[in-house]
Coordinates of C-alpha atoms in Angstrom, one line a residue:
Chain E
M1 CA 137.3 7.7 -65.3
Y2 CA 138.1 5.5 -62.5
T3 CA 136.8 2.1 -61.6
Y4 CA 137.3 0.1 -58.5
P5 CA 140.2 -2.2 -58.8
G6 CA 139.5 -4.1 -55.7
I7 CA 135.9 -5.0 -56.2
E8 CA 135.5 -6.3 -59.6
T9 CA 132.3 -8.1 -59.2
E10 CA 129.5 -7.5 -61.6
E11 CA 127.6 -5.5 -59.1
T12 CA 130.1 -2.7 -58.6
Q13 CA 131.7 -2.3 -62.0
D14 CA 129.4 0.5 -63.0
I15 CA 130.6 2.9 -60.3
I16 CA 132.6 5.7 -61.7
L17 CA 134.6 8.2 -59.8
P18 CA 135.3 11.8 -60.8
A19 CA 139.0 11.9 -60.0
A20 CA 141.8 9.8 -58.6
P21 CA 140.7 9.1 -55.0
H22 CA 142.4 10.5 -52.0
I23 CA 142.4 7.2 -50.2
Q24 CA 143.2 3.9 -51.9
I25 CA 143.4 0.7 -49.9
K26 CA 145.3 -2.2 -51.4
D27 CA 145.4 -5.8 -50.1
L28 CA 145.1 -4.6 -46.6
N29 CA 145.2 -7.3 -43.9
V30 CA 145.2 -6.5 -40.2
H31 CA 145.9 -9.0 -37.4
I32 CA 145.3 -8.1 -33.8
E33 CA 146.7 -10.5 -31.2
G34 CA 146.8 -13.2 -33.8
K35 CA 143.2 -12.7 -34.9
H36 CA 142.6 -11.8 -38.6
I37 CA 140.5 -8.7 -38.2
L38 CA 140.6 -7.2 -41.7
K39 CA 140.9 -9.5 -44.7
N40 CA 142.2 -8.5 -48.1
I41 CA 140.6 -5.1 -48.1
N42 CA 140.8 -3.4 -51.5
L43 CA 138.9 -0.1 -51.8
D44 CA 139.1 3.4 -53.2
I45 CA 137.3 6.0 -51.2
P46 CA 135.6 8.7 -53.4
N47 CA 136.6 12.3 -53.0
N48 CA 134.4 15.0 -51.7
S49 CA 131.7 12.7 -50.6
V50 CA 130.6 10.9 -47.5
T51 CA 131.3 7.2 -47.3
S52 CA 129.8 5.3 -44.5
I53 CA 131.2 2.1 -43.2
I54 CA 128.4 -0.1 -41.8
G55 CA 128.3 -3.6 -40.4
P56 CA 127.6 -5.5 -37.2
S57 CA 129.7 -4.7 -34.1
G58 CA 133.0 -6.5 -34.1
C59 CA 133.1 -6.7 -37.9
G60 CA 136.2 -4.5 -38.1
K61 CA 134.8 -1.2 -39.2
T62 CA 136.5 0.8 -36.5
T63 CA 139.7 -1.0 -37.1
L64 CA 139.5 -0.1 -40.7
L65 CA 138.9 3.5 -39.9
K66 CA 141.8 3.6 -37.4
T67 CA 144.1 1.9 -40.0
L68 CA 143.6 5.0 -42.2
N69 CA 145.5 7.3 -39.9
R70 CA 147.7 4.7 -38.3
L71 CA 146.1 5.0 -34.9
M72 CA 146.4 1.2 -34.7
D73 CA 150.2 1.7 -34.4
D74 CA 149.7 2.6 -30.8
S75 CA 148.0 -0.6 -29.8
K76 CA 150.2 -3.6 -29.0
N77 CA 150.3 -6.8 -31.0
V78 CA 149.0 -5.3 -34.2
A79 CA 150.3 -6.5 -37.6
V80 CA 149.3 -4.6 -40.7
S81 CA 150.2 -5.7 -44.2
G82 CA 149.2 -4.2 -47.6
S83 CA 149.1 -0.5 -48.3
V84 CA 147.0 2.5 -47.7
L85 CA 147.7 5.3 -50.2
V86 CA 146.7 8.8 -49.4
N87 CA 147.2 11.0 -52.4
G88 CA 149.4 8.3 -53.8
E89 CA 151.6 8.1 -50.8
D90 CA 151.7 4.8 -48.9
I91 CA 151.2 5.7 -45.3
Y92 CA 152.5 2.3 -44.3
A93 CA 155.8 2.7 -46.1
K94 CA 158.9 2.4 -44.0
D95 CA 159.8 6.1 -44.4
A96 CA 156.3 7.4 -43.9
E97 CA 156.2 10.1 -41.3
V98 CA 153.2 9.4 -39.1
T99 CA 152.5 12.9 -37.7
H100 CA 152.4 14.2 -41.3
I101 CA 149.9 11.5 -42.2
R102 CA 147.6 12.1 -39.2
K103 CA 147.6 15.9 -39.8
K104 CA 145.9 15.2 -43.1
M105 CA 143.0 13.5 -41.4
G106 CA 140.7 15.0 -38.8
L107 CA 139.3 12.4 -36.4
L108 CA 135.9 12.7 -34.7
S109 CA 135.6 10.0 -32.1
Q110 CA 132.6 8.3 -30.5
R111 CA 132.5 10.7 -27.5
P112 CA 133.9 14.2 -27.6
F113 CA 137.3 14.3 -25.9
P114 CA 138.2 18.0 -25.4
L115 CA 141.8 18.5 -24.5
P116 CA 142.4 19.6 -20.9
M117 CA 142.7 23.3 -21.8
S118 CA 140.6 26.3 -22.7
I119 CA 138.2 26.4 -25.7
F120 CA 140.7 28.7 -27.5
D121 CA 143.7 26.4 -26.8
N122 CA 141.8 23.4 -28.0
I123 CA 141.5 24.8 -31.5
A124 CA 144.9 26.4 -31.4
Y125 CA 146.6 23.2 -30.2
G126 CA 147.0 21.7 -33.7
P127 CA 148.2 24.8 -35.4
R128 CA 150.6 25.5 -32.6
I129 CA 152.1 22.0 -32.8
H130 CA 152.7 22.5 -36.5
G131 CA 154.6 25.7 -35.8
E132 CA 152.1 28.6 -35.9
R133 CA 153.2 31.1 -33.2
N134 CA 151.5 34.3 -34.5
K135 CA 148.8 35.2 -32.1
K136 CA 146.7 37.1 -34.7
V137 CA 146.8 34.1 -37.0
L138 CA 145.9 31.7 -34.2
A139 CA 142.9 34.0 -33.2
E140 CA 141.8 34.0 -36.8
I141 CA 142.0 30.2 -37.1
V142 CA 140.0 29.8 -33.9
E143 CA 137.3 32.2 -35.1
T144 CA 137.0 30.7 -38.5
Q145 CA 136.8 27.1 -37.3
L146 CA 134.4 27.9 -34.6
K147 CA 132.2 29.7 -37.1
N148 CA 132.6 26.7 -39.4
V149 CA 131.0 24.4 -36.9
G150 CA 128.4 27.0 -35.8
L151 CA 129.9 27.4 -32.3
W152 CA 131.3 30.9 -32.5
D153 CA 128.2 32.7 -31.3
E154 CA 127.8 30.3 -28.4
V155 CA 131.3 30.5 -27.0
K156 CA 132.9 33.8 -28.3
D157 CA 132.6 35.4 -24.8
R158 CA 134.2 32.5 -23.0
L159 CA 137.1 31.4 -25.2
D160 CA 139.4 31.3 -22.2
S161 CA 137.2 29.0 -20.0
S162 CA 137.7 25.3 -19.9
A163 CA 136.3 23.2 -22.8
T164 CA 134.8 20.7 -20.4
G165 CA 132.3 23.2 -19.4
L166 CA 130.5 23.0 -22.7
S167 CA 127.6 20.7 -23.3
I168 CA 128.4 17.3 -24.9
G169 CA 127.0 18.4 -28.3
Q170 CA 129.0 21.6 -28.2
Q171 CA 132.1 19.6 -27.2
Q172 CA 131.7 17.4 -30.3
R173 CA 131.5 20.4 -32.5
L174 CA 134.5 21.8 -30.8
C175 CA 136.4 18.6 -31.5
L176 CA 135.4 18.8 -35.2
A177 CA 136.6 22.4 -35.3
R178 CA 139.8 21.3 -33.6
G179 CA 140.4 18.7 -36.3
L180 CA 139.6 21.2 -39.1
A181 CA 142.1 23.7 -37.7
V182 CA 145.1 21.6 -38.9
Q183 CA 143.6 21.8 -42.5
P184 CA 143.1 18.1 -43.1
E185 CA 141.9 16.7 -46.4
I186 CA 140.0 13.9 -44.9
I187 CA 137.6 13.7 -42.0
L188 CA 137.2 10.3 -40.2
G189 CA 134.2 9.8 -37.9
D190 CA 133.9 6.9 -35.6
E191 CA 130.3 6.7 -34.6
S192 CA 130.7 10.4 -33.9
T193 CA 127.1 11.0 -32.9
S194 CA 126.5 8.0 -30.7
A195 CA 126.8 9.9 -27.5
L196 CA 124.8 12.9 -28.6
D197 CA 121.1 13.9 -28.3
P198 CA 119.0 14.0 -31.5
I199 CA 119.4 17.8 -32.0
S200 CA 123.2 17.7 -31.6
T201 CA 123.3 14.7 -33.9
Q202 CA 121.4 16.6 -36.5
T203 CA 123.7 19.5 -36.2
I204 CA 126.8 17.3 -36.7
E205 CA 125.2 15.4 -39.6
N206 CA 124.3 18.7 -41.4
L207 CA 127.9 19.9 -40.8
L208 CA 129.3 16.8 -42.3
I209 CA 127.1 17.1 -45.4
E210 CA 128.2 20.7 -45.8
L211 CA 131.9 19.9 -45.3
K212 CA 132.0 17.3 -48.0
K213 CA 132.4 20.1 -50.5
D214 CA 135.9 20.5 -49.2
Y215 CA 136.7 17.2 -47.6
T216 CA 136.6 13.5 -48.2
I217 CA 134.6 12.1 -45.3
V218 CA 134.6 8.5 -44.0
L219 CA 132.2 7.6 -41.2
V220 CA 131.7 4.5 -39.2
T221 CA 128.1 4.1 -38.1
H222 CA 125.8 1.4 -36.8
I223 CA 122.7 3.5 -37.5
L224 CA 121.4 2.7 -40.9
R225 CA 119.1 5.7 -41.0
Q226 CA 122.1 7.9 -40.3
A227 CA 124.0 6.3 -43.1
R228 CA 121.1 6.9 -45.4
R229 CA 120.8 10.6 -44.3
V230 CA 124.4 11.6 -44.7
S231 CA 126.3 9.3 -47.0
D232 CA 126.8 9.2 -50.7
Y233 CA 128.5 5.8 -50.6
I234 CA 128.1 2.8 -48.3
L235 CA 130.6 0.1 -47.5
F236 CA 129.2 -3.0 -45.9
V237 CA 131.8 -4.9 -43.9
Y238 CA 131.1 -8.3 -42.4
N239 CA 133.6 -10.5 -40.6
G240 CA 136.5 -8.3 -41.7
E241 CA 135.7 -8.5 -45.4
I242 CA 134.1 -6.0 -47.7
V243 CA 130.8 -7.5 -48.7
E244 CA 129.3 -4.7 -50.7
F245 CA 130.3 -1.2 -51.7
G246 CA 128.2 1.3 -53.7
K247 CA 126.0 4.3 -53.8
T248 CA 123.9 4.7 -50.7
E249 CA 120.5 4.0 -52.3
D250 CA 121.9 1.0 -54.2
V251 CA 123.3 -0.7 -51.1
L252 CA 120.4 0.2 -48.8
L253 CA 117.5 -0.3 -51.2
Y254 CA 118.7 -2.9 -53.7
P255 CA 121.5 -4.8 -51.9
K256 CA 122.9 -7.5 -54.1
N257 CA 124.6 -9.6 -51.6
E258 CA 122.4 -11.9 -49.4
I259 CA 124.2 -10.9 -46.1
T260 CA 123.8 -7.2 -47.0
Q261 CA 120.1 -7.8 -47.5
Q262 CA 119.8 -9.5 -44.2
Y263 CA 121.7 -6.7 -42.4
V264 CA 119.8 -3.9 -44.1
K265 CA 116.5 -5.6 -43.2
G266 CA 117.6 -6.0 -39.6
F267 CA 117.8 -9.7 -39.5
I268 CA 121.4 -9.6 -38.4
S269 CA 122.9 -6.7 -36.4
Chain Y
M1 CA 111.2 -8.2 15.4
N2 CA 112.8 -10.4 12.8
I3 CA 116.2 -11.5 13.9
R4 CA 117.7 -10.7 10.5
L5 CA 116.6 -7.0 10.8
I6 CA 118.0 -6.9 14.3
K7 CA 121.3 -8.1 13.1
D8 CA 121.3 -5.5 10.4
S9 CA 120.7 -2.6 12.7
I10 CA 123.3 -4.0 15.2
I11 CA 125.9 -4.1 12.5
Q12 CA 125.1 -0.6 11.4
K13 CA 125.5 0.7 15.0
V14 CA 128.7 -1.3 15.7
S15 CA 130.4 -0.1 12.6
A16 CA 129.4 3.5 13.3
L17 CA 130.9 3.1 16.8
L18 CA 134.1 1.7 15.5
L19 CA 134.5 4.6 13.1
L20 CA 133.9 7.0 16.0
L21 CA 136.6 5.1 18.0
A22 CA 139.1 5.5 15.1
L23 CA 138.4 9.2 14.8
S24 CA 138.6 9.7 18.5
V25 CA 142.1 8.3 18.5
V26 CA 143.2 11.2 16.4
L27 CA 141.6 13.7 18.7
L28 CA 143.2 11.9 21.7
I29 CA 146.6 12.1 20.2
V30 CA 146.3 15.8 19.6
F31 CA 144.9 16.3 23.1
G32 CA 147.6 14.1 24.7
L33 CA 150.4 15.8 22.9
G34 CA 149.0 19.2 23.5
S35 CA 148.6 18.8 27.2
K36 CA 152.1 17.3 27.5
S37 CA 153.6 20.2 25.6
L38 CA 151.9 22.8 27.8
P39 CA 154.7 23.1 30.4
L40 CA 157.2 24.1 27.6
L41 CA 154.7 26.5 26.0
Q42 CA 154.0 28.1 29.4
D43 CA 157.7 28.5 30.0
Q44 CA 158.6 30.0 26.6
S45 CA 156.8 31.8 23.9
I46 CA 155.8 29.6 20.9
W47 CA 157.6 32.1 18.6
D48 CA 160.9 31.7 20.5
I49 CA 160.6 27.9 20.4
L50 CA 160.0 27.8 16.7
S51 CA 162.6 30.5 15.7
Q52 CA 165.5 29.9 18.0
S53 CA 168.3 27.7 16.7
V54 CA 170.0 26.8 20.0
W55 CA 169.2 23.4 21.3
S56 CA 170.7 22.6 24.7
P57 CA 168.2 21.0 27.0
L58 CA 170.6 21.1 30.0
K59 CA 170.6 24.9 29.9
G60 CA 166.9 25.1 29.1
D61 CA 167.3 26.2 25.5
F62 CA 164.7 24.6 23.3
G63 CA 165.1 26.1 19.8
F64 CA 163.3 24.0 17.2
L65 CA 164.6 25.7 14.1
P66 CA 167.4 23.2 13.4
F67 CA 164.9 20.3 13.5
I68 CA 162.3 22.1 11.4
M69 CA 165.0 23.0 8.8
G70 CA 166.4 19.5 9.0
T71 CA 163.0 18.1 8.1
V72 CA 162.5 20.6 5.4
W73 CA 165.9 20.1 3.8
V74 CA 165.7 16.3 3.8
T75 CA 162.1 16.3 2.4
L76 CA 162.8 18.9 -0.3
I77 CA 166.0 17.1 -1.4
S78 CA 164.1 13.8 -1.6
L79 CA 161.3 15.4 -3.6
C80 CA 163.7 17.1 -6.0
I81 CA 165.2 13.7 -6.8
A82 CA 162.0 11.6 -6.7
V83 CA 159.4 13.7 -8.4
P84 CA 161.0 14.1 -11.9
L85 CA 162.3 10.6 -11.8
C86 CA 159.0 9.1 -10.8
I87 CA 157.0 11.1 -13.4
L88 CA 159.3 10.0 -16.2
A89 CA 159.4 6.4 -15.0
S90 CA 155.7 6.1 -14.7
V91 CA 155.2 7.8 -18.1
Y92 CA 157.6 5.2 -19.5
L93 CA 155.8 2.3 -17.9
V94 CA 152.4 3.4 -19.1
E95 CA 153.1 4.9 -22.5
Y96 CA 156.1 3.2 -23.9
A97 CA 156.9 -0.1 -22.0
S98 CA 155.5 -3.4 -23.2
A99 CA 152.8 -5.0 -21.2
R100 CA 155.2 -7.7 -20.2
L101 CA 157.7 -5.3 -18.7
R102 CA 154.9 -3.4 -16.9
N103 CA 153.5 -6.6 -15.4
F104 CA 157.0 -7.4 -14.2
V105 CA 157.9 -4.0 -12.7
L106 CA 154.7 -3.1 -10.9
P107 CA 154.6 -6.0 -8.5
L108 CA 158.3 -5.4 -7.9
M109 CA 157.4 -1.8 -6.8
N110 CA 155.1 -3.3 -4.2
V111 CA 157.9 -5.5 -2.9
L112 CA 160.2 -2.4 -2.7
A113 CA 157.4 -0.6 -0.8
A114 CA 157.3 -3.4 1.7
I115 CA 161.0 -3.4 2.6
P116 CA 161.4 -2.3 6.2
P117 CA 162.9 1.2 6.5
V118 CA 165.8 0.0 8.6
L119 CA 167.1 -1.9 5.6
Y120 CA 167.1 1.3 3.6
G121 CA 169.0 2.9 6.5
V122 CA 171.6 0.2 6.4
W123 CA 171.9 0.5 2.7
G124 CA 172.3 4.2 3.2
V125 CA 175.1 3.8 5.7
L126 CA 176.9 1.2 3.7
F127 CA 176.6 2.8 0.2
V128 CA 175.1 6.3 0.1
V129 CA 177.1 7.9 2.9
P130 CA 180.5 6.7 1.7
I131 CA 179.7 7.8 -1.9
V132 CA 178.5 11.2 -0.8
G133 CA 181.5 11.7 1.5
G134 CA 184.1 10.1 -0.7
W135 CA 183.0 11.1 -4.2
V136 CA 180.2 13.7 -4.4
A137 CA 181.4 16.2 -1.8
P138 CA 185.0 16.3 -3.0
L139 CA 183.7 17.3 -6.4
F140 CA 182.6 20.6 -4.6
G141 CA 186.0 20.8 -2.8
L142 CA 184.5 19.7 0.5
S143 CA 185.8 17.2 3.0
V144 CA 183.0 15.8 5.0
T145 CA 181.9 12.4 6.5
G146 CA 178.9 12.0 4.2
Y147 CA 176.4 11.9 7.0
S148 CA 174.4 14.8 5.7
V149 CA 170.9 16.0 4.6
F150 CA 171.9 15.0 1.1
S151 CA 172.4 11.4 2.0
G152 CA 169.1 11.6 4.0
G153 CA 167.4 13.0 0.9
I154 CA 168.7 10.3 -1.4
V155 CA 167.7 7.5 0.9
L156 CA 164.3 9.0 1.5
A157 CA 163.9 9.5 -2.3
V158 CA 164.6 5.8 -2.9
M159 CA 162.1 4.9 -0.2
I160 CA 159.3 7.0 -1.7
F161 CA 159.9 5.9 -5.3
P162 CA 157.7 2.8 -5.1
I163 CA 154.6 4.5 -3.6
M164 CA 155.0 7.5 -6.0
I165 CA 155.5 5.4 -9.1
S166 CA 152.6 3.0 -8.4
I167 CA 150.2 5.8 -7.7
M168 CA 151.3 7.8 -10.8
V169 CA 151.0 4.7 -12.9
E170 CA 147.5 4.2 -11.7
V171 CA 146.6 7.8 -12.4
L172 CA 148.1 7.7 -15.9
Q173 CA 146.2 4.5 -16.7
T174 CA 142.9 6.3 -16.1
I175 CA 143.6 8.8 -18.9
P176 CA 141.2 7.7 -21.7
Q177 CA 142.9 6.2 -24.8
D178 CA 140.7 8.4 -27.0
L179 CA 142.0 11.6 -25.5
K180 CA 145.5 10.5 -26.6
F181 CA 144.1 9.7 -30.0
A182 CA 142.5 13.1 -30.2
S183 CA 145.9 14.7 -29.8
L184 CA 147.8 12.2 -32.0
S185 CA 145.3 12.5 -34.8
L186 CA 146.1 16.3 -35.0
G187 CA 149.6 15.3 -35.9
A188 CA 151.1 15.6 -32.4
T189 CA 154.1 13.4 -31.6
K190 CA 153.8 11.0 -28.7
W191 CA 156.0 13.3 -26.5
E192 CA 153.9 16.3 -27.3
T193 CA 150.8 14.4 -26.4
I194 CA 152.3 13.2 -23.1
Q195 CA 153.6 16.7 -22.2
K196 CA 150.7 18.8 -23.3
V197 CA 147.7 16.5 -22.8
I198 CA 148.3 13.5 -20.7
L199 CA 150.4 15.1 -18.0
K200 CA 148.1 18.1 -17.9
K201 CA 145.0 15.9 -17.5
A202 CA 146.8 13.8 -14.9
K203 CA 148.1 16.8 -12.9
P204 CA 145.6 16.5 -10.0
G205 CA 146.4 12.8 -9.6
I206 CA 150.2 13.4 -9.8
I207 CA 150.0 16.1 -7.2
A208 CA 148.0 13.7 -5.0
A209 CA 150.8 11.1 -5.4
I210 CA 153.4 13.7 -4.5
V211 CA 151.4 14.8 -1.4
L212 CA 151.1 11.2 -0.2
A213 CA 154.8 10.7 -0.7
I214 CA 155.6 13.9 1.1
S215 CA 153.5 12.9 4.1
R216 CA 155.4 9.7 4.2
A217 CA 158.8 11.6 3.8
F218 CA 158.0 14.0 6.7
G219 CA 157.4 11.2 9.1
E220 CA 160.1 8.8 8.0
T221 CA 162.3 8.2 11.0
I222 CA 164.7 5.4 11.2
A223 CA 166.3 5.3 7.7
V224 CA 166.9 9.1 7.7
L225 CA 168.1 9.1 11.3
M226 CA 170.8 6.6 10.3
V227 CA 172.4 8.7 7.6
C228 CA 171.7 12.3 8.5
G229 CA 174.3 12.9 11.1
N230 CA 171.9 14.1 13.8
I231 CA 173.6 17.4 14.8
P232 CA 171.2 20.0 16.0
Q233 CA 172.2 22.8 13.6
V234 CA 170.5 24.6 10.8
P235 CA 171.9 23.0 7.6
K236 CA 173.6 25.5 5.3
S237 CA 174.5 23.2 2.5
L238 CA 173.6 19.9 1.0
F239 CA 176.6 18.3 2.8
D240 CA 175.8 19.5 6.3
A241 CA 174.5 17.2 8.8
G242 CA 170.9 17.7 9.8
Y243 CA 168.5 16.5 12.5
P244 CA 164.9 16.0 11.4
I245 CA 162.1 16.1 13.9
P246 CA 161.2 12.4 13.9
A247 CA 164.9 11.5 14.5
L248 CA 164.9 13.9 17.5
I249 CA 162.0 12.1 19.1
A250 CA 163.3 8.6 18.4
N251 CA 166.8 9.4 19.6
N252 CA 165.9 11.0 22.9
F253 CA 162.8 9.3 24.0
G254 CA 164.5 7.1 26.6
E255 CA 166.4 9.8 28.5
M256 CA 163.7 12.5 28.5
M257 CA 162.6 12.1 32.1
S258 CA 165.8 13.3 33.7
I259 CA 165.8 16.9 32.5
P260 CA 163.0 19.3 33.3
L261 CA 161.0 20.4 30.3
Y262 CA 162.8 18.0 28.0
D263 CA 159.9 15.6 28.2
S264 CA 157.5 18.5 27.3
A265 CA 159.8 19.6 24.4
L266 CA 159.8 16.2 22.8
M267 CA 156.0 16.0 23.1
F268 CA 155.9 19.4 21.5
A269 CA 158.1 18.1 18.7
A270 CA 155.6 15.3 18.1
L271 CA 152.8 17.8 18.1
L272 CA 154.7 20.0 15.6
L273 CA 155.1 17.1 13.3
F274 CA 151.4 16.3 13.5
V275 CA 150.4 19.8 12.8
I276 CA 152.8 20.1 9.9
I277 CA 151.5 16.9 8.2
F278 CA 147.9 17.8 9.0
G279 CA 148.2 21.3 7.6
F280 CA 150.1 20.1 4.6
N281 CA 147.4 17.6 3.8
L282 CA 144.7 20.2 4.3
I283 CA 146.3 22.7 2.0
S284 CA 147.1 20.2 -0.7
R285 CA 143.4 19.0 -0.6
L286 CA 142.3 22.6 -1.2
I287 CA 144.7 23.0 -4.1
L288 CA 143.6 19.7 -5.6
N289 CA 139.9 20.7 -5.4
R290 CA 140.6 23.9 -7.2
L291 CA 142.7 22.1 -9.9
E292 CA 140.0 19.5 -10.5
D293 CA 137.5 22.3 -11.0
K294 CA 139.7 23.9 -13.6
I295 CA 140.4 20.9 -15.8

């Protein structure tokens, strides 16, 4: 039995999680160039389910996502305080090793960014970095992951050609497969379908729903219908603060907070 | 007709004419150099001119090999020094340095690029030549003056630093942040990301920067001329003196009228330089096109 330590309002007390969550966020504050972007975030993200972060643009949802695998480190003038625990390990601890942390999380960005190499090498890139040299093993990983995202039949005859030759929907699936190849535990998606056509979007959404069996998935999205289609939990962020967190239908159909109501009904966006 | 429309069509025609004029200058240069070099080409076969290494205009020997090799040596040495340094320097500026440092260094590069070549030449004579002659060459057991293709290469490398670095920085800044994130999020280190993703993606741009710098290096005259020694021989080592083509033209232009064919030979040297640079740019354009298709 696990309750949410951070959100102890009446509304959310009844949420119960199956096991200790992969990701626990405690007293997280992020300042970028002196601006307070994320304010006192306390949150446990449920395992093996899809959690969507929604909120108006500029509310800090992408920052929150990037804080989870320390991609904010690379930007200048960023100050992070508080802690993010992944499997109980604080990724912001002084001795935390950042490549190890990032390996645990696959990132699917807004637009697909295939690496400047062949389709095969795109998938093999991660495993190679982490020391896999055996060609047979690499070929197996590539095949498995491409099959995982339903791309194998489309590309198996041109694994050696450049990944930029694929359609944008195929590229995004390739990027997902590339992330899965390093065997992460968590998948982070940053508006991952915003550049895709409806059919590719559907493919990606179905993949994510299927993948939640094995992974914990956190998505940032600004499309409420998408959040409703794919997510089990919804986190509504406004002005850098968590306003509401709960099961998808609870937040979307019976929002308790007034701002959430306004957002869900489309009065603010 | 409306006066505004007339103005519009006049401007269009005038600018087209001006473009034509600019292009015809190139053709006129080729034509002028070609016709002036004809006497030499009629006197000796082009293969002899390019492959002979004896240069004594008084006897009518016009072997261009020393000058071609002088140019090649100096250019190659400068590239060997400048390319790795500039790639690393620009990677540092874009990926590691703070915005403050970057904003301080980049304008400085433009100032460096604007320094007249003769100042680099003076610096070369005062510092590089004595150091090469007094310190570097003795390390190899050689006793030389220091006026050598090595000194020329160093001075030239320093001269092409600014243009190379500023172009490379611009190229690296066009690499999308998210591509970097894609690699980092797989657990790659920053250096792995730079090596395997950023530099690979930036390759066409980096090659373009090198090509521009080489074009500049080929033609650089005064600074190289001051430190190279200017002896018409094929250099056999780093510390031999050399005599690049531009230096040949600049040094001898005044006296060329007195010896038969000399005038024609210098014009041929100019034509040669033109053809080399033109061909080089053409080939590198082709390579770039193929690279861009691949990535």
